[in-house]
Coordinates of C-alpha atoms and ligand atoms in Angstrom, one line a residue:
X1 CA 79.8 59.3 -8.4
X2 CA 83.4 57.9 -7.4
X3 CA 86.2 59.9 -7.0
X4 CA 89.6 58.6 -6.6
X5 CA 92.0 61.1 -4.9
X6 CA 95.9 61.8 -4.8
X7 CA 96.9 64.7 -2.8
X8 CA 100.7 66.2 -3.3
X9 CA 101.3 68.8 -1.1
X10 CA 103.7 71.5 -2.0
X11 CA 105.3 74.3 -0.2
X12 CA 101.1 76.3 0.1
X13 CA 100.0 74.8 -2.8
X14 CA 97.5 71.5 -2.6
X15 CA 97.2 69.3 -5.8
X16 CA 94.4 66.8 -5.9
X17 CA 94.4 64.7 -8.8
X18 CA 91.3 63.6 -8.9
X19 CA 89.9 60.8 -11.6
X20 CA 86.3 61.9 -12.4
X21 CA 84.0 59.5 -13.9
X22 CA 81.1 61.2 -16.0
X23 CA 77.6 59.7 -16.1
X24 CA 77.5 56.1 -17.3
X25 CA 76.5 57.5 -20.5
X26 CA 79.9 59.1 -20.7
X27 CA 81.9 56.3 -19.0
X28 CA 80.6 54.1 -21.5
X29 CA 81.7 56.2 -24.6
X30 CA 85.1 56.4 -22.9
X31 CA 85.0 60.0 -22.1
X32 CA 86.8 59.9 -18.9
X33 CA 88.7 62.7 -18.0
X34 CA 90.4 63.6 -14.4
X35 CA 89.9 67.1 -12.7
X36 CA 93.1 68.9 -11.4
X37 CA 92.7 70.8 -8.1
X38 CA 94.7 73.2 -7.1
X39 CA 94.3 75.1 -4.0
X40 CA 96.9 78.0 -3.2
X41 CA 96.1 78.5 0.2
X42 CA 92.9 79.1 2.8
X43 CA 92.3 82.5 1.8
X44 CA 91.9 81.8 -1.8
X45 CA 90.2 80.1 -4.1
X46 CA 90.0 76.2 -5.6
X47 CA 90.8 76.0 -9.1
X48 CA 89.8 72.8 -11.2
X49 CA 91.3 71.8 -14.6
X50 CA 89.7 68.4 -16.4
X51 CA 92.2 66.9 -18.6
X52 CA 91.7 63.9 -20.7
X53 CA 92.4 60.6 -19.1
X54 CA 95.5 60.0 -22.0
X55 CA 97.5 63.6 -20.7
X56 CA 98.9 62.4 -17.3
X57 CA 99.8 59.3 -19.6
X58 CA 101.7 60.8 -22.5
X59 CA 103.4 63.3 -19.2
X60 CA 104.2 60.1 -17.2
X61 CA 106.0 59.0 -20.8
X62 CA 107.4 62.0 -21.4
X63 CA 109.1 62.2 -18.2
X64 CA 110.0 58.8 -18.4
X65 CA 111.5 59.1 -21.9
X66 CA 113.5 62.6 -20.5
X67 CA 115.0 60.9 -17.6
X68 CA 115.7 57.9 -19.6
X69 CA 117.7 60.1 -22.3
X70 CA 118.8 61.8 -19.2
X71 CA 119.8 58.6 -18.1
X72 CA 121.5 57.7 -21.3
X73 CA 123.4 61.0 -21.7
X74 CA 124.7 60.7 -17.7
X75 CA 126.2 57.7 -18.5
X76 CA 127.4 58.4 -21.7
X77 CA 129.2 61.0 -20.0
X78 CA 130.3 59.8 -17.4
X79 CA 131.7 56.8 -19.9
X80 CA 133.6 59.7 -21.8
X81 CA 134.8 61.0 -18.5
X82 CA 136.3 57.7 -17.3
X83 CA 137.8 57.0 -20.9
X84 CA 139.0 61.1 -21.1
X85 CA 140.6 60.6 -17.4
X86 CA 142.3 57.3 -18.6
X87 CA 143.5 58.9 -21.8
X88 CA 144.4 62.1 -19.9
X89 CA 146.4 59.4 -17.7
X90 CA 148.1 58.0 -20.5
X91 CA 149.0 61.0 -22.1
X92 CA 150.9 61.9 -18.7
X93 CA 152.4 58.4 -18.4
X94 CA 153.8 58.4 -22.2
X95 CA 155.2 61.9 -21.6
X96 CA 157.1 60.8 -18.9
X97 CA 158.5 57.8 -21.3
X98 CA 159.3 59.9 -23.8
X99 CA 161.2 62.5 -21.3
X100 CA 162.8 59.6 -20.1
X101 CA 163.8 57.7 -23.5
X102 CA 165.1 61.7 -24.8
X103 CA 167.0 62.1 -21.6
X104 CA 168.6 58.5 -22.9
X105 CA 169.1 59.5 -26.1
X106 CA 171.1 62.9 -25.1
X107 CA 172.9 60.8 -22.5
X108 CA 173.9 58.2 -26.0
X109 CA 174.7 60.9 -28.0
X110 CA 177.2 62.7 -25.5
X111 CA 178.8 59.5 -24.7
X112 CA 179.2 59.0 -28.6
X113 CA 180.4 62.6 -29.1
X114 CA 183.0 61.6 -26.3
X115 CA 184.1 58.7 -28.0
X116 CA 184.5 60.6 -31.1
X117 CA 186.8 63.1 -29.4
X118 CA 188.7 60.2 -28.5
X119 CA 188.8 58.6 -31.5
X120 CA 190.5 61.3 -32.7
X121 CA 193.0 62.0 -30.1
X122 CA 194.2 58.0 -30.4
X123 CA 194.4 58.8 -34.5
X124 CA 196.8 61.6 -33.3
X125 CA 198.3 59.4 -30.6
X126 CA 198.7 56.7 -33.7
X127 CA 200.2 59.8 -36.1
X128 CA 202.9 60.4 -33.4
X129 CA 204.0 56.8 -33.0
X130 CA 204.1 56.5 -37.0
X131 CA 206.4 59.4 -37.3
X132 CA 208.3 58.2 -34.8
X133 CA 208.7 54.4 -36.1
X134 CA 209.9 56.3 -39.6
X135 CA 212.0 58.7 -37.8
X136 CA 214.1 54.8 -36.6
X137 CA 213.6 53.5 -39.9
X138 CA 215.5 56.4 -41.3
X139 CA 218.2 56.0 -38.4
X140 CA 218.5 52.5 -39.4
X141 CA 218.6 53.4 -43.0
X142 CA 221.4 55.9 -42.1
X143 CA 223.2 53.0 -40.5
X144 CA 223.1 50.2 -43.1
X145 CA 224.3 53.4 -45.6
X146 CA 220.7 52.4 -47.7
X147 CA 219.5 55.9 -47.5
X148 CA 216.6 58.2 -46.3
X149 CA 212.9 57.4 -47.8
X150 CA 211.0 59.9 -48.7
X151 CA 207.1 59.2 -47.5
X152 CA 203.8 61.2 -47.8
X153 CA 203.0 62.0 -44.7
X154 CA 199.4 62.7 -43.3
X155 CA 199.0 65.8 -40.8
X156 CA 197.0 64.9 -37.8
X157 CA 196.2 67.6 -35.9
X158 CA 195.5 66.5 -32.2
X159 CA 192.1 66.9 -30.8
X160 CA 192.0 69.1 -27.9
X161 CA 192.6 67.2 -25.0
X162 CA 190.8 67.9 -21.6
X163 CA 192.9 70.8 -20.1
X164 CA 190.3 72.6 -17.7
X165 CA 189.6 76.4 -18.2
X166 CA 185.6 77.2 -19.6
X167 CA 183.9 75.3 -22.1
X168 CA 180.7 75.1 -23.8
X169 CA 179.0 72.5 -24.8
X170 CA 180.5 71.0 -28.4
X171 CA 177.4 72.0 -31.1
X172 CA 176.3 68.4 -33.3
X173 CA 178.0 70.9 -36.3
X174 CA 181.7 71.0 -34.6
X175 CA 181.1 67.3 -33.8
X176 CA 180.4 66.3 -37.2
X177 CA 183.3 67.9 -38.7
X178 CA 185.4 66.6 -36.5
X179 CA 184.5 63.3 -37.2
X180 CA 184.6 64.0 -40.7
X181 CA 188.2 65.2 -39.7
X182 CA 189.1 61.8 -38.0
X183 CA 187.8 59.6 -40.7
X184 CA 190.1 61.8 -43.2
X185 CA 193.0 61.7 -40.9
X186 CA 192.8 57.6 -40.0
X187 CA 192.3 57.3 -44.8
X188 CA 195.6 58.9 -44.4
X189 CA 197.1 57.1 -41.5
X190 CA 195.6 54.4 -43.5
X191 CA 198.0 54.7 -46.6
X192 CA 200.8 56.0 -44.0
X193 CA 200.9 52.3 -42.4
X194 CA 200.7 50.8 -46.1
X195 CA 203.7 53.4 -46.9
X196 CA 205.7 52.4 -44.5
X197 CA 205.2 48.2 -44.4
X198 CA 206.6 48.4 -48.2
X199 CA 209.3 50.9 -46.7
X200 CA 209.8 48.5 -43.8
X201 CA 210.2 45.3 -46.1
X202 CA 212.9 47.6 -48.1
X203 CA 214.7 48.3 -45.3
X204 CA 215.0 45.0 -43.9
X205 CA 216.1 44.0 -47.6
X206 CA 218.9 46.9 -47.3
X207 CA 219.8 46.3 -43.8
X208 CA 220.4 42.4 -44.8
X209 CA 222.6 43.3 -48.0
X210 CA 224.0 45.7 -45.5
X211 CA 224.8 42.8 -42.9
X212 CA 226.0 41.0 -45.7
X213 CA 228.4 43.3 -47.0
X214 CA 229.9 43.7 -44.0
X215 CA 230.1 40.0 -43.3
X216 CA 232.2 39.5 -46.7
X217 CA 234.1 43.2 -45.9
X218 CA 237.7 42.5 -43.8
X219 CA 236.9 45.2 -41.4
X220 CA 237.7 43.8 -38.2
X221 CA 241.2 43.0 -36.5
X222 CA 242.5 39.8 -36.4
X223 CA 244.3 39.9 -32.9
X224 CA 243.5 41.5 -29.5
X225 CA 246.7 43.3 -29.7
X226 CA 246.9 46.7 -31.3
X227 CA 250.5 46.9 -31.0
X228 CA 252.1 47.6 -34.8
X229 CA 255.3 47.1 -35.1
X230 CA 256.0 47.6 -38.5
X231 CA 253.6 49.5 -40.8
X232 CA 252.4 49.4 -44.6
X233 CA 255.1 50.8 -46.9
X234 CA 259.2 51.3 -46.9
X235 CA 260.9 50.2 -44.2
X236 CA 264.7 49.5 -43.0
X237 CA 264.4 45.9 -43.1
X238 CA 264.9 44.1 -39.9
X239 CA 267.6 41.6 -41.6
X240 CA 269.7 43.2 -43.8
X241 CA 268.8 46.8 -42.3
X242 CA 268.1 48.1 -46.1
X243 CA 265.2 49.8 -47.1
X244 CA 262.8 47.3 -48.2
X245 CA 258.8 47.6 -49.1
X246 CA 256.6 46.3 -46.3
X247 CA 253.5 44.7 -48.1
X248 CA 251.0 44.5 -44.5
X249 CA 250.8 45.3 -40.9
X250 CA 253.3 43.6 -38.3
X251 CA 250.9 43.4 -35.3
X252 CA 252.8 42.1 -32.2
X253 CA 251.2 39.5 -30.2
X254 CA 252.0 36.9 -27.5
X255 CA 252.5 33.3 -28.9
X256 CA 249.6 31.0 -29.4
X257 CA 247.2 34.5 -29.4
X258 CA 243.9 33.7 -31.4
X259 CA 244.1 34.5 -35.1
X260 CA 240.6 35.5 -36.0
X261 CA 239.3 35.8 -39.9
X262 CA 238.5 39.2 -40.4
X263 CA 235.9 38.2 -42.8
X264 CA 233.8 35.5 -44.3
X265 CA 235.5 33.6 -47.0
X266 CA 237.1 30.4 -48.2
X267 CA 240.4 29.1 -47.3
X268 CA 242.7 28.8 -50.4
X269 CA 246.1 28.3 -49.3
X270 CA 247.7 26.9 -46.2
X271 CA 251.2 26.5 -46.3
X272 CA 255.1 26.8 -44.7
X273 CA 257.5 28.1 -45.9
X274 CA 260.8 30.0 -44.9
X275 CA 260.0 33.7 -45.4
X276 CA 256.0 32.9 -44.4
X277 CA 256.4 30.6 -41.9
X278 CA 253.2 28.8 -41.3
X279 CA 251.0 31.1 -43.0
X280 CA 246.9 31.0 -44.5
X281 CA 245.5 32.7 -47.0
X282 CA 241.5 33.7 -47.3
X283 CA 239.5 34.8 -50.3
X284 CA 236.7 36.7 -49.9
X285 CA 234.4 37.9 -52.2
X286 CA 234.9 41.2 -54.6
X287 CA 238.3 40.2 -55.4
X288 CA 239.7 40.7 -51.5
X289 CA 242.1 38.3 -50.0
X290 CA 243.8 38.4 -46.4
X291 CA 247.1 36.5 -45.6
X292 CA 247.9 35.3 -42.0
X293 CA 251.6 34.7 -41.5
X294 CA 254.6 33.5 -39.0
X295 CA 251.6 31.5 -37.4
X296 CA 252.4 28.8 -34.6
X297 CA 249.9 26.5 -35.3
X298 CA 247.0 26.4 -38.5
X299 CA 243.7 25.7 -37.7
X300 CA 241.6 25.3 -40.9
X301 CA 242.7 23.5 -44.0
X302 CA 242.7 24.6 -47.7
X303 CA 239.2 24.9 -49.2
X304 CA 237.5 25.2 -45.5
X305 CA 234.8 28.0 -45.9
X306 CA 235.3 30.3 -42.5
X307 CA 233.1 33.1 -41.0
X308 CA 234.5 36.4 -39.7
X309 CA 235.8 36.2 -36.3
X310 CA 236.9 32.5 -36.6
X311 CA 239.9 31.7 -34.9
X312 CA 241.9 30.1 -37.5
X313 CA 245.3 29.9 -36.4
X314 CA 247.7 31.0 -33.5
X315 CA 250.4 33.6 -33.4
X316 CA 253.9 32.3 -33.5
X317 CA 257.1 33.4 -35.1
X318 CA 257.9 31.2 -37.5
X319 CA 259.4 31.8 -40.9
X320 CA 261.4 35.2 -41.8
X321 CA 260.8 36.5 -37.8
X322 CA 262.3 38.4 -35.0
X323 CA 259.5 37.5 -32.8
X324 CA 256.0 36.6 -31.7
X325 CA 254.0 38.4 -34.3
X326 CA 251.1 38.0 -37.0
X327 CA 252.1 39.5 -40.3
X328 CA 248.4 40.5 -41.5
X329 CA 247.7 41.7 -45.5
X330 CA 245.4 42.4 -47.3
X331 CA 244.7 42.2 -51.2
X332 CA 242.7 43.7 -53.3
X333 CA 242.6 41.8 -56.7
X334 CA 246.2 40.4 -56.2
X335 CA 247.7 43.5 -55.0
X336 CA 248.9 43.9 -51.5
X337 CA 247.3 47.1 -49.8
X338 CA 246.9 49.2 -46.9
X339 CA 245.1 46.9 -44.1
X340 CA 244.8 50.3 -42.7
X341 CA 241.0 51.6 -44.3
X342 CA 239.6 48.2 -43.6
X343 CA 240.2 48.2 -39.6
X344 CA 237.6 50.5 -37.6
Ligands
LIG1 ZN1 255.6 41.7 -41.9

């Protein structure tokens, strides 16, 4: 008989494996088995187990099979660790990022709130010049006589402007009406700028009929001198010292003074004679005329077309004349009148 031994010795306890082989009979008919020994200690006794040859087998499988699954399952694991940590990473990193991009986004949306309150304090701003570009218009209008112009006019009410003391922080609900407010108020501005362009154009159109009028309007004097000597109406006549009708203004002057025009017109009649002297007559438009007389020299001939203020002759005494004068008329449809509503 052979015996093959393997001792594994354990805290008191000795384990012999041992691999018995039965009689030849038995080895032969494959009956092999091996005997367990177990021995507790000195004092007590050997115990023997036979087990069939194929148990130790089907344990070494077994065991191999457990620590394989235990194998498997470590590294599974640890596998769904690593990818649990990286997730659990990621998760930290992309709430950072999104911190960060809603940090941005409340930064963008009080920087748009601010521009909003802007907005609407440069509508005001634009309200206030508006008003005050009609508030001219109608000066000018006043001027040129073309009277006042009525315009709808939009109410801006002027966002509050930064003037210290405590504030909270402006809710999305005041922010959007206020931009609602703004967009109404700039719709009205809107039609308030259209308004006044046409009112603008019509003003211009007055103010230039205006200008006209007083271009062809004999409202100016025509000498430096405001020296009258003999006014519009009866008078003791300087020649034959009889009361005598005055038909214009005697307006003494130094000889060779500038005559001016005291309108725009056409000359129609330039002529000498001995109660005129050198005199010039202008007609204007609206059945006006003006007479220039005891002139010293003419400077414009019949049928010249003359502006107001043109110096068309120079003052002399000439004619029916006790000295350097101009004898200045004017006529309204033929009819000698008082010069004295047309001078300022
Ligand atoms: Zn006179």
């Amino acid at each position: 008989m052979r015996i093959a031994t393997n001792i594994i010795v354990f805290h008191r306890i000795m384990l012999i494996c041992a691999k018995t082989e039965g009689a030849d009979m038995k080895l032969k008919m494959g009956s092999k088995r091996y005997t367990l020994v177990i021995i507790p200690d000195a004092n007590s006794s050997v115990r023997r187990f036979e087990v069939p040859k194929l148990i130790p087998y089907i344990a070494g499988a077994g065991l191999m099979t457990l620590v394989s699954i235990t194998l498997v399952l470590y590294v599974g694991h640890a596998r769904n660790a690593s990818v649990a940590n990286k997730l659990q990473t990621q998760i930290v990193s992309r709430d950072a990022e999104y911190t960060s991009t809603v940090q941005e986004k409340n930064q963008t949306i009080e920087q748009l709130q601010n521009q909003v309150i802007q907005l609407s304090q440069q509508t005001a701003e634009m309200k206030a010049k508006i008003d005050d570009i009609r508030k001219q218009e109608d000066e000018i209008r006043t001027i040129t006589g073309s009277g006042q112009v009525k315009i709808s006019s939009a109410d801006v009410a002027p966002a509050a402007g930064a003037m210290g003391g405590s504030s909270t922080q402006a809710s999305n609900g005041e922010v959007q009406v206020l931009v609602e407010q703004t967009k109404s108020q700039l719709s009205d501005l809107d039609k308030s700028v259209d308004e006044l362009k046409d009112s603008i154009a019509d003003t211009k159109e007055k103010a230039i009929e205006a200008q006209q009028k007083l271009r062809i309007t004999p409202n100016i004097w025509p000498v430096d001198s405001r020296t009258i000597t003999s006014g519009f109406g009866l008078r003791q006549d300087p020649f034959t010292m009889r009361p005598s009708f005055h038909s214009g203004y005697d307006i003494s002057a130094p000889r060779d003074t500038p005559v001016h025009v005291t309108a725009d017109g056409v000359v129609t009649t330039t002529g000498s004679d001995s109660s005129h002297g050198n005199n010039i007559v202008v007609t204007h438009s609206k059945g006006l005329q003006t007479w220039y007389m005891h002139l010293n020299k003419m400077l414009v001939q019949k049928g010249d077309r003359v502006e107001k203020g043109q110096v068309i002759g120079l003052v002399g005494t000439t004619g029916r004349s006790t000295g350097y004068h101009l004898h200045y008329e004017v006529l309204k449809n033929g009819v000698s009148s008082d010069p004295k509503p047309y001078l300022p």
